[in-house]
mmCIF file of C-alpha atoms in Angstrom:
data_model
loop_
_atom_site.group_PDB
_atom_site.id
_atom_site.type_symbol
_atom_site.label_atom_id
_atom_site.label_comp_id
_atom_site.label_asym_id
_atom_site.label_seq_id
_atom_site.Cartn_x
_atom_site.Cartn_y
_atom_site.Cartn_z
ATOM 1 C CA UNK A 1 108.163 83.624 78.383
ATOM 2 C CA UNK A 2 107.031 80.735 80.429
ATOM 3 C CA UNK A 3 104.235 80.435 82.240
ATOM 4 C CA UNK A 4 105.629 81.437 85.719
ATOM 5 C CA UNK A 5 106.334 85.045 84.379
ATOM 6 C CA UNK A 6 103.726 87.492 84.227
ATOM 7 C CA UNK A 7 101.047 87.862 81.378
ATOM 8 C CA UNK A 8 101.492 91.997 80.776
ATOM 9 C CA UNK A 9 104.838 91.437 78.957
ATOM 10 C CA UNK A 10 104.150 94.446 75.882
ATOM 11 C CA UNK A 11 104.177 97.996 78.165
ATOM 12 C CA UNK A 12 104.152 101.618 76.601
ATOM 13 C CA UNK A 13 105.473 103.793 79.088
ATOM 14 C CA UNK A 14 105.362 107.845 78.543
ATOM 15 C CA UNK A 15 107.567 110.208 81.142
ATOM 16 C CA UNK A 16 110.378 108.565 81.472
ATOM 17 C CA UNK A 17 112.100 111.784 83.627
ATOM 18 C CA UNK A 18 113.220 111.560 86.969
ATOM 19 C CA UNK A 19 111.200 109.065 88.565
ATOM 20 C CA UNK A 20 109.843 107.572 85.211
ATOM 21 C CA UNK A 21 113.378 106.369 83.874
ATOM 22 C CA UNK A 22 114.324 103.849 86.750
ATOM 23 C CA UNK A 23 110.725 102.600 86.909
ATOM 24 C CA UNK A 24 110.978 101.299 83.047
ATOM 25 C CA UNK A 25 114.243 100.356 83.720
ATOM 26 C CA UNK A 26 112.470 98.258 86.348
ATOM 27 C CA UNK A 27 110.044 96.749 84.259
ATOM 28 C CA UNK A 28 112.646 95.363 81.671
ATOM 29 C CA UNK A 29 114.852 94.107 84.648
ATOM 30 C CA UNK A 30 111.482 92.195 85.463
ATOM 31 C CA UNK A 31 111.019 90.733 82.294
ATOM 32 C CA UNK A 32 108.187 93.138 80.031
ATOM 33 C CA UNK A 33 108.790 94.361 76.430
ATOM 34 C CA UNK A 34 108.501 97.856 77.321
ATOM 35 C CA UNK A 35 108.216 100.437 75.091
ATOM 36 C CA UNK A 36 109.115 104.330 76.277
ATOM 37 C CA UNK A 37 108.607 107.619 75.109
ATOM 38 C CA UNK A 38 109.298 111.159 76.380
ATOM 39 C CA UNK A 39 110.337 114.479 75.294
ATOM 40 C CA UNK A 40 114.063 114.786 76.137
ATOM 41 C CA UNK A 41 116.155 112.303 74.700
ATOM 42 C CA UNK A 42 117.928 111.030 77.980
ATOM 43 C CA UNK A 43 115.394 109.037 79.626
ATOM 44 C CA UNK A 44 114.961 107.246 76.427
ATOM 45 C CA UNK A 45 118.870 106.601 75.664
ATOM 46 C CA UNK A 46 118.811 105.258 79.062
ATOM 47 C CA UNK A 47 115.844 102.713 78.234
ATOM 48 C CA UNK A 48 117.499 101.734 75.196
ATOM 49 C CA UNK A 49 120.494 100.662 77.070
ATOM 50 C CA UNK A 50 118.607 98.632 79.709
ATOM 51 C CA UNK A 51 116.862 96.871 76.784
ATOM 52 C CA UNK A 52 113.995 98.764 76.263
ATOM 53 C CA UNK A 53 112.653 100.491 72.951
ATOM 54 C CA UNK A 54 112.169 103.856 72.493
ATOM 55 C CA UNK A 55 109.140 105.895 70.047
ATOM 56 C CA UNK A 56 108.888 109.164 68.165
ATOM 57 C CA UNK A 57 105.531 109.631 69.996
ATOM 58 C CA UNK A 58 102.911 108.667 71.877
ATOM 59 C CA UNK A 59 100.812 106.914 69.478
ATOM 60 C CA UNK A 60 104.141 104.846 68.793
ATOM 61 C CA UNK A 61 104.930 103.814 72.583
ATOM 62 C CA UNK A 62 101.382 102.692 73.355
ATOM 63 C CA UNK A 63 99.884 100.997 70.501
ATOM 64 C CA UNK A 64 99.355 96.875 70.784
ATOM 65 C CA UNK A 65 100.598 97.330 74.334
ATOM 66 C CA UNK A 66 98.490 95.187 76.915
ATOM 67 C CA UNK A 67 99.644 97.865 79.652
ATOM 68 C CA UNK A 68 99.940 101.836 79.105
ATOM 69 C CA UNK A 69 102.092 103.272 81.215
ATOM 70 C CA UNK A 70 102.154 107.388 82.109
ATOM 71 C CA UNK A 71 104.209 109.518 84.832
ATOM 72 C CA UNK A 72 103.994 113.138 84.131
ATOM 73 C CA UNK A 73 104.559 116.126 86.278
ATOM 74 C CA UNK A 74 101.328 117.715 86.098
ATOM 75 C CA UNK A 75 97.482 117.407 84.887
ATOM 76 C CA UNK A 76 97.631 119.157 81.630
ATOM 77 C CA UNK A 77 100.397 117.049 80.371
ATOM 78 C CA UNK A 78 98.264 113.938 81.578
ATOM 79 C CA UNK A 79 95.383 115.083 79.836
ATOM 80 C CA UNK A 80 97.373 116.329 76.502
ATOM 81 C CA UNK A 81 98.916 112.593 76.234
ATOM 82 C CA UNK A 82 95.988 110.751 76.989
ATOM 83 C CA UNK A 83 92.952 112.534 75.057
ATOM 84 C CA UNK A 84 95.617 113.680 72.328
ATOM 85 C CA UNK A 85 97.456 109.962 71.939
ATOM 86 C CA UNK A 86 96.268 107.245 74.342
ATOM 87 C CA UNK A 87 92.492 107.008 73.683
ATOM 88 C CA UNK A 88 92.985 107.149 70.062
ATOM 89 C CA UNK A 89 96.150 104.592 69.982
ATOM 90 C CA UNK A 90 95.810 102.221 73.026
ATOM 91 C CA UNK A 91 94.020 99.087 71.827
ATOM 92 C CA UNK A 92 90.536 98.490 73.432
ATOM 93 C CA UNK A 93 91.108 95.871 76.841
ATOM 94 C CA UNK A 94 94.955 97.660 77.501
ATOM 95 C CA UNK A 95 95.209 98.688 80.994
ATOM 96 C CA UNK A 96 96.405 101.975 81.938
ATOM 97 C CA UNK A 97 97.854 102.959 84.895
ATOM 98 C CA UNK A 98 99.257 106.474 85.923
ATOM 99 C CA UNK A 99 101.742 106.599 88.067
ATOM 100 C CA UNK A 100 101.441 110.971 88.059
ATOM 101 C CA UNK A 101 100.320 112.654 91.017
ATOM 102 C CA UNK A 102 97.223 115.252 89.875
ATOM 103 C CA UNK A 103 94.027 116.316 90.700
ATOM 104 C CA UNK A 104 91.714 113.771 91.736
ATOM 105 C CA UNK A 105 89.255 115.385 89.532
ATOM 106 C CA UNK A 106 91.014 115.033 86.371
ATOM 107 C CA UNK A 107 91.864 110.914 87.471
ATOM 108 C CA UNK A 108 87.996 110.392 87.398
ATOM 109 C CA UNK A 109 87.543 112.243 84.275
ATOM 110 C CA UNK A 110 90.428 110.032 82.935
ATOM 111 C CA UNK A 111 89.323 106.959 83.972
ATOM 112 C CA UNK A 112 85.831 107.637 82.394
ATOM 113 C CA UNK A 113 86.571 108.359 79.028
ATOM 114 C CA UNK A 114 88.899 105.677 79.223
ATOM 115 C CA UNK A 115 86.256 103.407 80.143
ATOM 116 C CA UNK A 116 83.993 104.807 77.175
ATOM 117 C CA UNK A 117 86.932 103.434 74.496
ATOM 118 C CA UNK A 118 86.953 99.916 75.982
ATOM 119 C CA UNK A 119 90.053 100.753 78.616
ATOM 120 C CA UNK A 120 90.903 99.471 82.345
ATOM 121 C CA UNK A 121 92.270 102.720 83.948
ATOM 122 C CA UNK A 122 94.058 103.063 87.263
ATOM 123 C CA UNK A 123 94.900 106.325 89.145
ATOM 124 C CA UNK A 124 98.299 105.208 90.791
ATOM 125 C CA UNK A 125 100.712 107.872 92.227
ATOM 126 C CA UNK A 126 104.031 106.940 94.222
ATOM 127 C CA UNK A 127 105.615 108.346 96.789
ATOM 128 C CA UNK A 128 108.931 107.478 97.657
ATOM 129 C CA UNK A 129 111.049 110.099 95.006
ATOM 130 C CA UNK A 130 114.078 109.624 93.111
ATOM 131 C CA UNK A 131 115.930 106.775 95.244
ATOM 132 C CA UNK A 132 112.520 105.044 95.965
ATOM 133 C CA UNK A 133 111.904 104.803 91.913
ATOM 134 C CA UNK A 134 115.547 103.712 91.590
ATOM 135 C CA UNK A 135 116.036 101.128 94.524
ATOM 136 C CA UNK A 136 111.927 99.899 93.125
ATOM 137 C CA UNK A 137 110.729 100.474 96.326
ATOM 138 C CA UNK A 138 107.756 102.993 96.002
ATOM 139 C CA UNK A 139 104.619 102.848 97.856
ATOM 140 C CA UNK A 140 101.833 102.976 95.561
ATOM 141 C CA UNK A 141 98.229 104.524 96.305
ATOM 142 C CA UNK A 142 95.879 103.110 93.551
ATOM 143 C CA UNK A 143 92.576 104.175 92.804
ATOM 144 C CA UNK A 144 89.915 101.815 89.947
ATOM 145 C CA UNK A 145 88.512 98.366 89.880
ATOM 146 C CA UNK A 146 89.536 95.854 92.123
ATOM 147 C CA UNK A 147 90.138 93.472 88.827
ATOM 148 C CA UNK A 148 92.060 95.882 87.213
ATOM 149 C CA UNK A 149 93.915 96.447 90.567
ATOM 150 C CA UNK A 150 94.860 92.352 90.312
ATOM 151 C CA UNK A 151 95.747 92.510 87.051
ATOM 152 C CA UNK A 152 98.275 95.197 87.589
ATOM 153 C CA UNK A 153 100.246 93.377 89.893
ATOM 154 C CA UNK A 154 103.319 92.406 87.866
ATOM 155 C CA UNK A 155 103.500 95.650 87.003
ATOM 156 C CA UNK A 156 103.498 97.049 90.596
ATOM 157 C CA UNK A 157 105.523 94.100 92.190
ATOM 158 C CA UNK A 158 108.665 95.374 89.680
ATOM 159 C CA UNK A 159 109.076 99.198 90.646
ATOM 160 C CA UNK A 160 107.300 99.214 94.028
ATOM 161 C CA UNK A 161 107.620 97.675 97.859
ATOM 162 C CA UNK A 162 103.540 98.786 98.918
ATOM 163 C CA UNK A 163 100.615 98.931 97.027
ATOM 164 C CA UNK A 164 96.890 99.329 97.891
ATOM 165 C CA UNK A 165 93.515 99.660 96.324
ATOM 166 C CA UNK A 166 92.516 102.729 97.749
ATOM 167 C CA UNK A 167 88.897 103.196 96.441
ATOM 168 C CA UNK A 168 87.832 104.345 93.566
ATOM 169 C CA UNK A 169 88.946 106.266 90.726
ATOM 170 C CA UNK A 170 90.471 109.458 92.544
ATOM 171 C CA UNK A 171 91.012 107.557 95.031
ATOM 172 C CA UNK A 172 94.999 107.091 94.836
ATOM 173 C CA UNK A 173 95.319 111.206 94.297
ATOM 174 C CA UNK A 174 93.754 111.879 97.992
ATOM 175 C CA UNK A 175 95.774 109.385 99.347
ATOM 176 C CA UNK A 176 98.612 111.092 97.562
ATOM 177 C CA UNK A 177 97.867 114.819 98.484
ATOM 178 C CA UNK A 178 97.317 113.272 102.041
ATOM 179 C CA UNK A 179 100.878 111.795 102.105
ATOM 180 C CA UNK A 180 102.143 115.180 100.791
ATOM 181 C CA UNK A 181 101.071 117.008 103.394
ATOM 182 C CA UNK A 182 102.429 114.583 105.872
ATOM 183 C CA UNK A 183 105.709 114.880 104.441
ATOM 184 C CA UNK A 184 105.654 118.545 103.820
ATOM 185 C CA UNK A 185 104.586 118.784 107.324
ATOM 186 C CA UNK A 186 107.296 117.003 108.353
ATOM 187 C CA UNK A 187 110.019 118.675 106.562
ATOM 188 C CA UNK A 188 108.549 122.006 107.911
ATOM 189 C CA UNK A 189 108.677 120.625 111.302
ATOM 190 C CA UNK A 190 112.529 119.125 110.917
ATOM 191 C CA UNK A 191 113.697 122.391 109.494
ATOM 192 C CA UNK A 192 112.492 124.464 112.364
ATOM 193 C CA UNK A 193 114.350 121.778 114.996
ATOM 194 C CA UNK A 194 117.698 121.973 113.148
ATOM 195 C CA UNK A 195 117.288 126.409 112.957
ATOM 196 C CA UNK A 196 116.212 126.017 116.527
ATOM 197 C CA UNK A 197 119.640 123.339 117.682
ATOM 198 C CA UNK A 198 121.874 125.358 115.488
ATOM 199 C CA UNK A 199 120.560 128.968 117.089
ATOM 200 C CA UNK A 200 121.001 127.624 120.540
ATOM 201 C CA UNK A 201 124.447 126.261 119.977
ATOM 202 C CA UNK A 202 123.636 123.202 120.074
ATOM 203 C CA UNK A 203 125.202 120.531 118.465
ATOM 204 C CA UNK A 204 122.088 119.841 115.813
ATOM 205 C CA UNK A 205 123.989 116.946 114.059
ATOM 206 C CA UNK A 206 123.914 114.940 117.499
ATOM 207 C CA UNK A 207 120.866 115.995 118.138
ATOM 208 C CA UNK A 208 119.010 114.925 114.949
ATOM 209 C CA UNK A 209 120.505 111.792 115.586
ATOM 210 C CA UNK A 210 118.533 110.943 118.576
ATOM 211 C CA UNK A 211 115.964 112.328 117.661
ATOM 212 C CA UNK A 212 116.116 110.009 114.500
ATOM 213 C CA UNK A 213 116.225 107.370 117.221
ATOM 214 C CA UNK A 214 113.255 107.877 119.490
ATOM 215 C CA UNK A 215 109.281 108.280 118.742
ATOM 216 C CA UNK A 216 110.027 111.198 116.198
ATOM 217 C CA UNK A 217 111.974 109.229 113.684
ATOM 218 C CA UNK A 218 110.628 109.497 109.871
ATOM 219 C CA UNK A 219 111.926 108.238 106.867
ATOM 220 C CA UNK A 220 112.762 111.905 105.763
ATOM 221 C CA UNK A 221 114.777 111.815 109.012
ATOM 222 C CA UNK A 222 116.829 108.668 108.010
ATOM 223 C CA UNK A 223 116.771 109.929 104.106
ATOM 224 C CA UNK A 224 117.510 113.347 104.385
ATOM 225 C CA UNK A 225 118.866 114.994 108.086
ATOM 226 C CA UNK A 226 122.635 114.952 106.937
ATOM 227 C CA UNK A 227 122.194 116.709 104.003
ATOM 228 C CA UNK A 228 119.491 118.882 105.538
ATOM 229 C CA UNK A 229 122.583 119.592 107.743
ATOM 230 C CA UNK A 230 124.824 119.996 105.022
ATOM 231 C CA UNK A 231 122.613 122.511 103.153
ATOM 232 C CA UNK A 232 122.862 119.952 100.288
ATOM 233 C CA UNK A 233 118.991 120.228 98.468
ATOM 234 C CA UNK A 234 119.975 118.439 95.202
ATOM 235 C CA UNK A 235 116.900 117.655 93.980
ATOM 236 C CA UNK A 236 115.160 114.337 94.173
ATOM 237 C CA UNK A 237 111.590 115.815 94.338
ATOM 238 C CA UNK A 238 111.429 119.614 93.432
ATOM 239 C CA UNK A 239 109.817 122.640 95.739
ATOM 240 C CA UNK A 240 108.032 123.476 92.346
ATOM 241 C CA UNK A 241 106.430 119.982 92.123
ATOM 242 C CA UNK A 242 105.720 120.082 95.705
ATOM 243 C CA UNK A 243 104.275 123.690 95.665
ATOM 244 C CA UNK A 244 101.897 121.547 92.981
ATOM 245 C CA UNK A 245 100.850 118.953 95.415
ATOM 246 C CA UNK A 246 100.045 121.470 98.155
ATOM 247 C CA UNK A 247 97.792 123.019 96.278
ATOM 248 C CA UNK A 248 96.334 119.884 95.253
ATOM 249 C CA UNK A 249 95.862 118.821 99.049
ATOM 250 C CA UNK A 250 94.260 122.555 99.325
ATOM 251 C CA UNK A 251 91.950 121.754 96.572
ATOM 252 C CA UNK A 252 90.983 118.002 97.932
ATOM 253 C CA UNK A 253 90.490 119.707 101.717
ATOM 254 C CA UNK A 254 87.763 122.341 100.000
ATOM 255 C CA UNK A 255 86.199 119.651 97.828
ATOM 256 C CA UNK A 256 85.366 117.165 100.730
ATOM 257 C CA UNK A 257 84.734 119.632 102.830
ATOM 258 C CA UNK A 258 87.328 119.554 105.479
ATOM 259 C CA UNK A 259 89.585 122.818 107.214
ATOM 260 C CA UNK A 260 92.995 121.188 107.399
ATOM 261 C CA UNK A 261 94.720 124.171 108.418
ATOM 262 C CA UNK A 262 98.180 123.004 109.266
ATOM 263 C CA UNK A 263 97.861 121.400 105.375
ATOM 264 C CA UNK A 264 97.295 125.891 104.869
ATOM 265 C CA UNK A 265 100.429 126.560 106.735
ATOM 266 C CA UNK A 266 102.653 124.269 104.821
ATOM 267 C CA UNK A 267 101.098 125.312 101.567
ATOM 268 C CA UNK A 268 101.738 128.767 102.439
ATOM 269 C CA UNK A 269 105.736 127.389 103.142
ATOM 270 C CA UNK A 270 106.236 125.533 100.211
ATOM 271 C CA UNK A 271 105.135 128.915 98.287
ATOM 272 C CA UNK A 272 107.602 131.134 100.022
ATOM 273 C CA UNK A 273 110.161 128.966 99.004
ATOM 274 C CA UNK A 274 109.120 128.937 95.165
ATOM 275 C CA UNK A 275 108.866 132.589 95.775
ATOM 276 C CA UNK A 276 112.037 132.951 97.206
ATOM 277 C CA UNK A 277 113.886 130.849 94.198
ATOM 278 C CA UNK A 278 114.234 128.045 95.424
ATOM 279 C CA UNK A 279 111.570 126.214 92.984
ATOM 280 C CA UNK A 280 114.528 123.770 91.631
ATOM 281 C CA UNK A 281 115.364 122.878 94.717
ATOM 282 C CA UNK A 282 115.136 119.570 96.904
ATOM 283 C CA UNK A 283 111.752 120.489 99.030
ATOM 284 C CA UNK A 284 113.873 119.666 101.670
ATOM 285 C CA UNK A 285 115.065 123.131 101.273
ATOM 286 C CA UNK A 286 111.752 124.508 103.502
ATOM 287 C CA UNK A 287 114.978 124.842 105.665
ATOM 288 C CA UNK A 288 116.186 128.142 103.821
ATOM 289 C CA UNK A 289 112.764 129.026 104.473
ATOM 290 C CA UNK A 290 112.647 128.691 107.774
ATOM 291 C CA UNK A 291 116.353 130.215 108.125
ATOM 292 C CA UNK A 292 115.269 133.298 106.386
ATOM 293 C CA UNK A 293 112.094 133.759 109.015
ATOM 294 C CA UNK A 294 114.710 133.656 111.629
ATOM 295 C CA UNK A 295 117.012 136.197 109.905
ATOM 296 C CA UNK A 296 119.822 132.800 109.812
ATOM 297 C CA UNK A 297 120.124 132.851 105.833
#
C-alpha cells in the first residue's frame, strides 16, 4: 500500500450478519486485509468472495489485527466474544471498535477492561439498517478517546456517510437509544396517519406523498411509506431487535434520571408487536399494530 492509503490495513471483523456482511465487504472495497468471522457460514462465503478471509473463531479473526472489529445483536454476545476471545487474542495497541448497539453500561465496562490489556476501545453503533450498511452510508455515534476517534477514521470513512465523537465511553449507546426512539416514534406516528387516511377513505398513498413533501418528511418516510402501504415488512431491522433498543432507551431514561414518557409509549408498541408475532418482522410493521387497535387487521 502506498502512503496515500490508510495505515489500519489488517482488520478482524466478528458478526458479519445482516448489517455486518456489507460493512466488511466495505472495508475490502476500501483497501484493508480484513479478516471475518461469524457463526453461520453465509456472511463469511460472502467475505471470501469480496476478497476477504474468513476464521474458525474468534481468536483466529482478531489476532495481529491493528483494528478489531465487532457487530452483534445483543450485549451478552458482545461480552461472550470479547472477554471469551478478544482480550485474550487482540494484540496490545489494536483498536477496537463496536459497531453493536447495547447497553451503555456494558460499553464502559468494555472499554475498561479493554484499556487494562493495553487496548483503544470505541463504543460505535450505526443507524441507518440494512440498505444504509449496504449503500456505506451509516451514521455513526461513537463514544472513547478523541485519539482513538482519529485513528478510526479510515475505518469509518469506508462503511459510513456521518460520524461523531459523542463523549465518552457509553457515549455512542445514548445517542443510539436516543435515535431509536426517534425512529420508533416516528414509525408509530406514520402508522397511525396511513390507519387514519385509509379509515377515512382517503386516498393514503397520495396523501403520504405530500406529506413526504412538506415539514413532516423523514427518511423513514422516503425509505419506507410504499411498502408501509403495501404491507411489505421484509425485514431490514427486526421488531425483536427493536423491542431490544426500547428497552435500552427505557433503561438509559431511568439511569440519567429523565421521564421520557412518549419513549414508554413506543416501548410499550414495539412489545405488542413482538407479542403479537410479529418479532421477525420489519419494525415498520408497528402498522399491524396499530391496525389491530383499530379493529383494521
Amino acid at each position: 500500500m502506498d502512503e496515500q492509503e490508510p495505515r489500519m490495513s489488517t482488520i478482524g471483523f466478528v458478526g458479519l450478519g445482516i448489517m455486518g456482511a456489507p460493512m466488511a465487504r466495505h472495508l475490502v472495497a476500501a483497501g484493508h486485509d480484513v479478516t471475518g468471522y461469524d457463526v453461520a457460514p453465509a456472511g463469511l462465503d460472502a467475505l471470501v468472495a469480496a476478497g476477504g478471509h474468513a476464521a474458525s473463531g474468534v481468536a483466529e479473526a482478531v489476532a495481529g489485527a491493528e483494528v478489531v472489529i465487532t457487530m452483534l445483536p445483543q450485549d451478552e454476545h458482545v461480552e461472550e466474544v470479547f472477554f471469551g476471545g478478544i482480550l485474550e487474542s487482540a494484540k496490545p495497541g489494536a483498536l477496537c471498535i463496536d459497531f453493536s448497539t447495547i447497553r451503555p453500561e456494558t460499553s464502559q465496562r468494555v472499554a475498561a477492561a479493554g484499556r487494562e490489556r493495553g487496548l483503544r476501545v470505541l463504543d460505535a453503533p450505526v443507524s441507518g439498517g440494512e440498505k444504509g450498511a449496504v449503500d456505506a452510508v451509516l451514521s455513526i455515534m461513537v463514544g472513547g478517546e478523541r485519539a482513538d476517534f482519529e485513528a478510526a477514521r479510515p475505518v469509518f470513512e469506508a462503511v459510513g456517510k456521518t460520524f461523531e465523537l459523542v463523549g465518552g465511553s457509553g457515549a455512542g449507546q445514548y445517542v443510539k437509544a436516543a435515535n431509536q426512539l426517534i425512529v420508533g416514534g416516528t414509525y408509530g406516528l406514520v402508522a397511525e396517519a396511513i390507519v387514519l387516511m385509509e379509515a377515512a377513505g382517503v386516498d393514503a398513498k397520495a396523501g403520504i406523498d405530500v406529506i413526504a413533501g412538506g415539514l413532516a418528511a423523514s427518511r423513514i418516510l422516503d425509505l419506507k411509506r410504499d411498502s408501509m402501504l403495501a404491507r411489505s415488512f421484509e425485514p431490514g431491522f427486526r421488531i425483536d431487535l427493536h423491542h431490544k433498543d426500547m428497552g435500552i432507551a427505557t433503561a438509559a431514561a431511568r439511569s440519567a434520571d429523565v421521564s421520557l414518557p412518549m419513549t414508554g409509549l413506543v416501548a410499550s408498541l414495539v412489545a405488542a408487536a413482538r407479542s403479537r408475532g410479529y418479532g421477525t418482522l420489519d419494525h415498520s410493521a408497528l402498522l399491524k399494530v396499530v391496525e389491530d387497535l383499530s379493529g383494521r387487521s
